[in-house]
XYZ file of C-alpha atoms in Angstrom:
646
model
C 71.523 77.179 126.147
C 74.622 75.126 125.476
C 77.495 73.272 127.066
C 81.126 73.749 126.104
C 84.488 72.055 126.496
C 88.030 72.476 125.250
C 91.746 71.718 125.578
C 94.869 73.774 125.039
C 98.118 71.782 125.129
C 100.571 74.377 126.391
C 103.560 72.242 125.432
C 102.598 72.308 121.744
C 101.528 68.696 121.223
C 98.460 68.254 119.018
C 95.039 67.318 120.342
C 93.928 64.008 118.859
C 90.421 63.432 117.550
C 90.021 60.595 120.053
C 90.628 62.997 122.949
C 88.137 65.559 121.694
C 85.530 62.905 120.960
C 85.895 61.472 124.463
C 85.174 64.885 126.001
C 82.200 65.399 123.690
C 80.706 62.034 124.637
C 80.691 63.011 128.303
C 79.371 66.473 127.477
C 76.604 64.813 125.475
C 75.061 63.214 128.550
C 72.493 66.007 128.220
C 70.346 66.420 125.103
C 71.534 68.774 122.355
C 70.041 69.874 119.044
C 73.465 70.378 117.509
C 77.028 69.337 118.346
C 80.193 70.805 116.860
C 83.959 70.457 117.232
C 86.980 72.434 116.073
C 90.631 71.334 116.035
C 93.697 73.440 115.340
C 96.929 71.704 116.316
C 97.309 72.027 120.069
C 93.772 73.393 120.568
C 90.369 71.712 120.617
C 87.010 73.413 121.201
C 83.634 71.689 121.445
C 80.003 72.673 121.945
C 76.596 71.074 122.389
C 73.863 73.557 121.430
C 70.274 73.355 122.629
C 68.037 75.635 120.566
C 66.631 78.148 122.993
C 66.210 81.536 121.314
C 65.498 82.359 117.653
C 69.137 83.364 117.224
C 70.428 80.119 118.743
C 68.942 78.226 115.795
C 71.472 80.052 113.600
C 74.465 79.173 115.781
C 77.277 77.071 114.347
C 79.606 76.433 117.253
C 82.509 76.405 117.604
C 82.720 79.258 115.087
C 85.951 80.214 113.285
C 86.526 83.635 111.696
C 89.324 83.340 109.146
C 89.644 87.124 108.802
C 90.617 87.593 112.452
C 91.949 84.158 113.370
C 89.438 83.954 116.232
C 87.416 80.877 117.195
C 84.671 80.886 119.816
C 82.698 78.290 121.701
C 80.004 79.624 123.983
C 77.120 78.880 126.294
C 75.516 82.297 126.100
C 72.335 84.297 125.871
C 73.081 88.004 125.490
C 70.354 90.307 126.787
C 71.567 93.762 125.709
C 71.574 92.992 121.999
C 69.972 96.303 120.946
C 72.612 98.290 122.815
C 75.425 96.223 121.305
C 74.110 96.670 117.758
C 74.845 100.385 118.003
C 78.093 100.070 119.940
C 79.435 97.527 117.452
C 78.128 99.409 114.381
C 76.051 96.484 113.112
C 73.892 97.520 110.183
C 70.109 97.213 110.755
C 69.701 94.809 107.843
C 72.119 92.333 109.498
C 70.876 92.520 113.078
C 68.144 89.903 112.937
C 70.586 87.176 111.910
C 73.437 88.008 114.287
C 73.895 85.248 116.857
C 74.885 85.780 120.473
C 78.294 84.188 119.908
C 78.918 86.560 116.986
C 78.100 89.512 119.246
C 80.616 88.221 121.783
C 83.263 87.805 119.097
C 82.665 91.334 117.780
C 82.804 92.682 121.334
C 86.130 90.899 121.851
C 87.503 92.456 118.670
C 86.473 95.927 119.864
C 87.247 95.794 123.597
C 89.595 92.841 123.995
C 89.743 91.377 127.499
C 87.371 94.096 128.725
C 84.545 92.808 126.530
C 82.594 91.045 129.336
C 82.060 94.446 130.964
C 79.878 95.415 128.003
C 77.874 92.185 127.826
C 74.691 91.567 129.787
C 73.128 88.147 130.125
C 74.071 84.615 131.100
C 77.293 83.454 129.494
C 80.397 81.318 129.678
C 82.673 81.303 126.650
C 86.182 80.652 125.374
C 87.879 82.426 122.443
C 91.031 81.091 120.802
C 93.211 83.780 119.232
C 95.333 82.019 116.624
C 97.557 85.037 116.023
C 98.401 85.683 119.671
C 98.261 81.989 120.649
C 96.028 82.778 123.628
C 92.794 81.348 124.985
C 90.452 83.897 126.561
C 87.665 82.642 128.851
C 84.931 84.498 130.727
C 81.755 84.030 132.740
C 78.977 86.546 133.314
C 78.745 89.063 136.141
C 76.816 86.776 138.495
C 78.289 83.415 137.476
C 75.022 82.059 136.107
C 76.827 79.579 133.849
C 79.279 77.044 135.255
C 82.777 76.980 133.749
C 85.170 74.392 135.213
C 88.860 74.364 134.389
C 92.083 72.485 135.070
C 95.622 73.716 134.499
C 98.654 71.597 135.228
C 101.112 69.246 133.622
C 101.427 71.081 130.333
C 97.785 71.587 129.417
C 94.674 73.641 130.161
C 91.184 72.138 129.885
C 87.703 73.499 130.521
C 84.107 72.321 130.485
C 80.568 73.294 131.503
C 80.385 69.954 133.326
C 82.922 68.073 135.410
C 82.645 64.698 133.668
C 84.391 65.644 130.397
C 87.530 66.673 132.286
C 88.063 63.223 133.761
C 88.541 61.542 130.390
C 91.841 63.429 130.120
C 95.034 61.789 131.264
C 96.426 63.620 134.276
C 93.114 64.717 135.813
C 92.065 62.460 138.662
C 88.948 62.288 140.803
C 90.909 62.905 143.968
C 88.730 64.775 146.432
C 89.410 68.348 147.472
C 89.310 68.012 151.241
C 89.031 71.765 151.767
C 85.756 71.748 149.827
C 84.532 68.742 151.804
C 85.388 70.449 155.103
C 83.445 73.540 154.016
C 80.500 71.413 152.909
C 80.299 69.492 156.169
C 81.015 72.390 158.523
C 78.786 75.082 157.012
C 75.421 74.920 158.811
C 73.582 76.596 155.919
C 72.753 75.172 152.483
C 75.917 76.741 151.057
C 78.517 74.258 149.853
C 81.775 76.165 150.179
C 83.358 79.371 151.430
C 85.599 79.847 148.393
C 83.665 80.339 145.117
C 86.466 78.775 143.045
C 86.705 75.410 144.766
C 85.079 72.194 143.591
C 84.850 68.810 145.257
C 87.787 67.646 143.126
C 91.391 68.595 143.751
C 92.963 70.857 141.097
C 89.648 71.381 139.283
C 88.347 74.918 139.735
C 85.219 76.912 138.962
C 85.705 80.280 137.289
C 83.870 82.597 139.704
C 81.350 85.289 138.831
C 82.693 88.399 137.126
C 86.062 86.862 136.192
C 88.076 86.192 133.058
C 90.983 83.856 132.336
C 93.689 84.465 129.757
C 95.724 81.352 129.009
C 99.116 81.588 127.339
C 101.797 78.977 126.951
C 103.731 80.351 129.907
C 100.977 81.365 132.337
C 97.286 81.619 133.239
C 96.083 85.104 134.186
C 92.804 85.418 136.106
C 91.197 88.857 136.404
C 88.151 90.294 138.161
C 86.059 92.608 135.982
C 82.952 93.087 138.166
C 81.764 92.490 141.703
C 78.961 93.655 143.958
C 79.995 96.975 145.470
C 78.406 99.833 147.340
C 76.709 102.184 144.897
C 76.508 105.954 144.952
C 73.111 106.901 146.340
C 70.541 107.571 143.634
C 69.006 111.039 143.991
C 65.515 111.466 142.532
C 63.030 114.273 143.279
C 60.165 112.133 144.590
C 59.148 108.685 145.795
C 57.026 108.277 142.676
C 60.105 108.643 140.486
C 61.949 105.971 142.473
C 58.978 103.675 141.954
C 58.893 104.420 138.228
C 62.627 103.775 137.942
C 62.179 100.512 139.864
C 59.484 99.322 137.446
C 61.572 100.247 134.417
C 64.750 98.484 135.581
C 62.969 95.326 136.729
C 60.661 95.404 133.713
C 63.592 95.469 131.305
C 65.317 92.633 133.188
C 62.147 90.574 132.742
C 61.514 91.591 129.111
C 64.957 90.649 127.859
C 64.598 87.166 129.378
C 61.429 86.357 127.421
C 63.309 85.794 124.146
C 62.500 82.153 123.482
C 61.276 79.757 120.811
C 59.139 77.788 123.259
C 56.707 78.671 126.047
C 57.733 80.958 128.893
C 57.231 79.833 132.475
C 57.831 81.207 135.952
C 58.245 79.733 139.404
C 55.618 81.541 141.435
C 54.919 81.362 145.134
C 52.656 83.830 146.904
C 55.502 86.178 147.817
C 56.491 89.582 146.493
C 59.507 88.592 144.381
C 58.151 85.788 142.226
C 54.710 87.370 141.801
C 56.294 90.641 140.644
C 58.406 88.814 138.066
C 55.465 86.701 136.891
C 53.046 89.629 136.610
C 55.519 91.744 134.629
C 56.307 88.801 132.337
C 52.618 88.050 131.724
C 51.859 91.702 130.956
C 54.675 91.827 128.434
C 53.632 88.554 126.775
C 50.065 89.831 126.495
C 51.233 93.089 124.913
C 53.069 91.024 122.276
C 50.036 88.794 121.733
C 52.306 85.905 122.698
C 51.275 82.700 124.469
C 50.123 82.982 128.083
C 52.637 82.658 130.896
C 52.721 79.289 132.641
C 53.406 79.627 136.353
C 54.627 76.632 138.330
C 53.670 76.754 141.997
C 54.812 74.246 144.587
C 52.172 73.271 147.138
C 52.176 70.560 149.829
C 51.299 66.954 149.157
C 47.746 65.718 149.648
C 47.041 65.075 153.312
C 49.593 67.607 154.579
C 49.280 68.346 158.310
C 50.128 71.909 159.228
C 52.792 72.180 161.931
C 54.142 75.669 161.241
C 53.945 78.680 163.530
C 51.193 81.191 162.808
C 53.376 83.529 160.729
C 54.262 80.769 158.231
C 52.090 79.005 155.659
C 52.945 75.962 153.555
C 50.122 76.336 151.029
C 50.133 79.739 149.320
C 47.254 78.910 146.977
C 45.032 81.860 148.079
C 47.766 84.339 147.132
C 48.615 82.510 143.906
C 44.948 82.470 142.901
C 44.705 86.187 143.646
C 47.567 86.767 141.194
C 45.984 84.563 138.532
C 42.639 86.335 138.773
C 44.162 89.814 138.930
C 46.529 89.360 135.999
C 44.328 87.320 133.681
C 47.192 86.088 131.478
C 48.732 83.419 133.714
C 47.983 79.693 133.626
C 48.868 78.148 136.992
C 50.278 74.627 137.220
C 50.219 73.434 140.825
C 53.039 71.011 141.581
C 52.662 68.660 144.534
C 55.611 66.424 143.599
C 53.497 63.475 144.705
C 55.495 60.396 145.631
C 58.720 62.376 145.969
C 60.746 63.135 149.072
C 64.261 64.465 149.726
C 65.898 61.025 149.586
C 64.174 59.031 146.838
C 65.711 60.786 143.844
C 69.252 61.335 145.020
C 70.961 59.013 142.527
C 69.654 61.048 139.593
C 70.303 64.408 141.276
C 73.832 63.457 142.335
C 74.526 62.444 138.735
C 73.139 65.749 137.456
C 74.903 67.989 139.990
C 78.134 65.927 140.065
C 78.544 66.694 143.765
C 76.680 66.297 147.063
C 74.100 68.934 147.948
C 72.231 70.283 150.979
C 69.029 71.913 149.671
C 66.997 68.946 150.840
C 63.687 70.749 151.476
C 63.533 72.340 148.024
C 65.495 70.446 145.394
C 62.982 67.636 144.870
C 60.119 70.039 144.067
C 62.308 72.367 141.984
C 63.323 69.355 139.904
C 59.650 68.366 139.655
C 58.822 71.831 138.293
C 61.656 71.587 135.766
C 60.381 68.190 134.615
C 56.851 69.535 134.180
C 58.238 72.531 132.311
C 59.933 70.247 129.814
C 56.705 68.252 129.352
C 54.789 71.471 128.596
C 57.384 72.651 126.036
C 58.601 75.484 128.259
C 62.007 76.810 127.240
C 62.701 79.258 130.056
C 61.480 79.429 133.648
C 61.840 82.770 135.404
C 62.371 83.056 139.138
C 62.857 85.683 141.812
C 65.575 83.872 143.718
C 67.770 86.894 144.469
C 64.840 89.161 145.274
C 65.396 89.223 149.037
C 68.666 91.080 148.452
C 67.457 93.246 145.568
C 63.870 94.070 144.610
C 62.179 93.206 147.920
C 64.978 94.289 150.205
C 63.727 95.781 153.428
C 64.922 93.789 156.431
C 64.092 95.829 159.512
C 66.697 94.432 161.911
C 69.522 94.926 159.393
C 68.331 98.479 158.715
C 68.186 99.298 162.421
C 71.693 97.915 162.854
C 72.843 100.225 160.052
C 71.268 103.212 161.795
C 72.827 102.065 165.080
C 76.281 101.818 163.509
C 75.954 105.282 161.948
C 74.840 106.795 165.248
C 71.402 107.780 163.925
C 69.719 107.061 167.229
C 66.549 109.082 166.696
C 65.835 107.408 163.344
C 66.545 104.008 164.850
C 64.178 104.579 167.762
C 61.480 106.066 165.536
C 61.464 103.129 163.093
C 61.608 100.638 165.964
C 58.600 102.238 167.625
C 56.584 102.422 164.396
C 57.315 98.776 163.649
C 56.349 97.716 167.175
C 53.040 99.573 166.934
C 52.130 97.413 163.926
C 52.637 94.184 165.897
C 50.160 92.308 168.089
C 52.452 92.733 171.097
C 54.379 96.041 170.749
C 56.434 95.720 173.943
C 57.496 92.181 173.100
C 58.474 93.293 169.590
C 60.540 96.179 170.977
C 62.315 93.883 173.409
C 63.310 91.493 170.611
C 64.600 94.345 168.462
C 66.746 95.965 171.132
C 68.070 92.622 172.330
C 69.541 92.296 168.831
C 70.689 95.898 168.501
C 72.667 96.625 171.618
C 75.271 93.830 171.436
C 76.035 94.724 167.795
C 79.228 96.762 168.210
C 80.545 94.504 170.933
C 79.978 91.371 168.844
C 81.626 92.909 165.803
C 84.710 93.825 167.823
C 85.017 90.470 169.555
C 84.010 88.276 166.634
C 87.471 87.660 165.092
C 88.915 86.557 168.454
C 86.104 84.424 169.826
C 86.721 80.686 169.481
C 83.208 80.111 170.773
C 81.890 80.899 167.292
C 83.761 77.918 165.840
C 82.563 75.689 168.651
C 78.963 76.601 167.831
C 79.577 75.718 164.187
C 81.077 72.358 165.173
C 78.108 71.619 167.407
C 75.821 71.971 164.391
C 78.010 69.832 162.148
C 78.853 66.154 161.683
C 82.373 66.851 160.429
C 84.994 64.538 161.927
C 86.884 66.696 164.450
C 90.254 65.133 163.586
C 89.633 65.759 159.893
C 88.656 69.373 160.642
C 91.936 69.861 162.509
C 93.977 68.202 159.770
C 92.671 70.578 157.090
C 92.759 73.624 159.431
C 89.042 74.252 159.016
C 88.958 76.553 162.041
C 91.605 78.844 160.564
C 89.804 78.799 157.248
C 86.552 79.980 158.814
C 88.513 82.715 160.580
C 90.093 83.734 157.280
C 86.681 84.141 155.669
C 85.302 85.822 158.818
C 82.404 83.406 158.759
C 79.825 83.480 161.504
C 76.237 82.384 161.443
C 75.586 84.141 164.721
C 76.939 87.669 164.265
C 74.257 90.325 163.605
C 74.791 92.049 160.253
C 73.727 95.472 159.042
C 72.087 96.113 155.671
C 75.236 96.224 153.566
C 76.786 93.190 155.268
C 73.603 91.164 154.806
C 73.186 92.027 151.140
C 76.888 91.533 150.478
C 76.561 88.009 151.901
C 73.427 87.198 149.902
C 75.115 88.492 146.723
C 78.583 87.099 147.428
C 80.731 85.270 144.851
C 80.219 82.065 146.850
C 76.434 82.484 146.633
C 76.641 83.158 142.890
C 78.771 80.031 142.367
C 76.400 77.958 144.494
C 73.308 78.860 142.475
C 75.114 79.008 139.129
C 76.231 75.383 139.348
C 72.792 74.128 140.401
C 70.875 76.155 137.804
C 73.246 75.302 134.942
C 73.050 71.581 135.549
C 69.330 71.363 136.291
C 68.717 73.409 133.158
C 70.852 71.184 130.939
C 69.369 67.991 132.381
C 65.790 69.167 131.823
C 66.402 71.232 128.660
C 64.880 74.270 130.352
C 66.773 77.473 131.175
C 66.399 78.858 134.696
C 66.727 82.652 134.561
C 66.444 85.150 137.406
C 65.669 88.812 136.562
C 66.245 89.773 140.203
C 69.908 88.785 139.747
C 70.360 91.008 136.691
C 73.451 93.222 137.046
C 71.368 96.332 136.348
C 68.808 95.349 138.974
C 71.517 94.678 141.563
C 73.245 98.014 141.001
C 69.972 99.943 140.942
C 68.656 98.349 144.134
C 71.946 98.993 145.940
C 71.766 102.659 144.913
C 68.271 103.280 146.292
C 68.275 105.094 149.668
C 67.709 102.675 152.522
C 64.781 104.624 153.952
C 62.735 103.775 150.848
C 62.922 100.078 151.716
C 61.841 100.576 155.344
C 59.299 103.295 156.019
C 57.064 103.905 159.020
C 57.991 100.509 160.411
C 56.921 98.694 157.233
C 59.352 96.291 155.605
C 59.812 95.875 151.826
C 58.149 99.224 151.341
C 59.470 100.121 147.870
C 58.274 97.007 146.050
C 54.854 97.219 147.711
C 54.381 100.733 146.334
C 56.100 100.249 142.974
C 54.078 97.156 142.039
C 50.689 98.599 143.014
C 48.165 97.777 140.295
C 50.481 95.158 138.777
C 50.515 92.702 141.686
C 47.203 92.241 143.561
C 46.669 94.018 146.872
C 46.245 90.686 148.666
C 49.934 89.978 148.010
C 51.227 93.536 148.400
C 49.467 94.142 151.702
C 50.416 90.804 153.244
C 52.682 91.550 156.197
C 51.486 88.813 158.516
C 52.446 85.474 156.933
C 55.277 84.154 154.774
C 55.450 81.073 152.601
C 57.410 77.990 153.643
C 57.766 75.849 150.544
C 58.850 72.305 151.229
C 57.365 72.357 154.738
C 56.083 68.827 154.125
C 59.552 67.338 153.561
C 59.489 65.300 156.788
C 55.921 64.064 156.280
C 56.958 62.834 152.836
C 59.589 60.544 154.415
C 57.438 59.115 157.218
C 56.410 55.922 155.407
C 60.009 55.229 154.363
C 61.716 56.102 157.632
C 62.413 52.509 158.726
C 64.439 51.832 155.571
C 66.082 55.270 155.617
C 66.984 54.964 159.294
C 68.572 51.597 158.610
C 70.639 53.081 155.782
C 71.784 55.988 157.963
C 72.787 53.509 160.669
C 75.197 51.915 158.181
C 77.061 55.179 157.543
C 80.599 54.526 158.701
C 81.025 51.098 157.168
C 83.360 52.665 154.605
C 86.740 53.987 155.681
C 86.267 57.200 153.697
C 83.027 57.903 155.591
C 84.806 57.464 158.913
C 87.566 59.794 157.736
C 85.237 62.707 156.986
C 82.208 62.183 159.242
C 81.666 62.080 162.995
C 80.048 58.637 163.014
C 79.372 58.595 166.757
C 77.512 61.896 166.514
C 75.448 60.670 163.559
C 74.460 57.477 165.342
C 73.730 59.345 168.569
C 71.423 61.754 166.755
C 69.785 58.927 164.829
C 68.787 57.145 168.026
C 66.552 60.103 168.915
C 64.420 59.588 165.820
C 62.692 56.251 166.270
C 59.910 57.640 164.090
C 59.175 60.808 162.156
C 56.313 63.104 163.067
C 55.486 66.797 163.075
C 57.195 67.323 166.430
C 60.633 66.849 164.825
C 59.942 68.571 161.496
C 61.779 71.739 162.476
C 64.783 70.117 164.136
C 68.159 70.985 162.656
C 69.693 67.644 163.692
C 67.262 65.809 161.414
C 68.365 67.967 158.491
C 71.981 67.127 159.286
C 71.194 63.402 159.251
C 69.551 63.672 155.831
C 72.477 65.723 154.510
C 74.865 63.105 155.907
C 73.052 60.355 154.021
C 73.209 62.326 150.772
C 76.946 62.851 151.316
C 77.385 59.130 152.038
C 75.432 58.197 148.909
C 77.659 60.467 146.847
C 80.807 58.781 148.176
C 79.369 55.349 147.410
C 77.932 56.286 144.010
C 81.135 57.989 142.955
């Protein structure tokens, strides 16, 4: 786990030591075990290395190879090392001491700009080719590592973090108003529609599955991988699909256990995180390694339940079932006592370098990361992408797919079987068909209906004049965004695994990891897992009206039956976020009431709407805990604090 930076003066002027040192100082805001720099005339490369794997302790970065004229700086952990040893003809006696950056450099020598296609893992790197006078940059398939860049005015600069770029003359902190419009208008926790944009004008994020080749005369960006429909996998029996599932997911977990410290996992009581944790613990036990530490978020002491019957805030019974069944997991329950969504924003805004919207979850995720560091954990596994991959099986989306393909009998059969499993079958059927029948009509009308944009505006506090000035409506049309249009299976998974989603999580995970010196790694977002899960026939995910059917069968015996058979309740982590703010609401309400005192706040925000909404919340209680307007107020305050702090 590392952070990188660099400069390439396209006009030929040399990079001074003062310039490189200034970038390294800003990069060094996070702890590093080793820091290195490399200068060659018009090029500077820098790296802060945090020892993470056994091989990382051998890294000397940036690394220059005099025989080839290549220099690399990298933030990388390569997971398919064994495969690359053979492909790159590395002798067995040398393999143990080959670092990940050396593997990347050898791959570049063999495959050139196609080398990222052959690498699996989490990586962002830059390679200077002294002979060709080119800088080659790449990020991994799912954009797990952030890689910011700027190109203008005769130079190209890059960095894992934003701060190092702003020490360079010519790069200003002028806001990117398109990004701000996206941030304020999107009702979800997503920050932007375009995966390349950042909050700063002319500073971009290299999106998932892309490379950059920088020459003196141009910058060439290329896509080398993206989520696509897969050819359907044909296997003789359901048992063989289940075996293949276990092998693919098992390998994705195994390769992420390579670490010099303890291994941890974020574990709720759901299918995704428990599957990852149980597979990791089994593998650690087989190696006679230290026990897995699971970090489980539970509500604060004194939590009052306000959720509907199908949701639970405290998943302890399911977590305990996993602990007892597996026998090689130590559970650390994290209540994040004393924390709420608004009392740690200064630190989190500094870490993330931008405003954020994951108000219900970020404070307890950060608490888990902090506890992981205290317990000498080097990597924390998660199952964040599982809903789109390993535990896919969303009934409504599947029925919409059958509807679109004209498979009426299958659609009716699965609908009926699902309804028969519910407490009120007729009510369940009514809800399903109310969603199904307008599907084609909504898809046809969607691009022309201005009502969609009006609904988005009604959920937002974006200043209407600002939205018009930056043509936000046209932008949402361009990206065909709608929160309200029903989506079939492929559309839903494509959205969950979109470049924008990858960028969103990549930025957050990179920066939280660097700040806490703990790597966040998600086996359910492994390229192999994604492609395998997209190739599995849809009827293996939904069967006889049961959702998430494949994972329930494939993980039998590995995950306890209490978790696998649970089809009645789902976890709602962070359900206590409003209760946590109750005692501070007078002060917070007063601060929200002052939003608009700055001109820049009035430019971007609908102040009248904020104040009108605020007047409805004289106090906080469970009756308002689920209200979207309250979330918008909290997000508005975080955005305001960013503007003031910045």
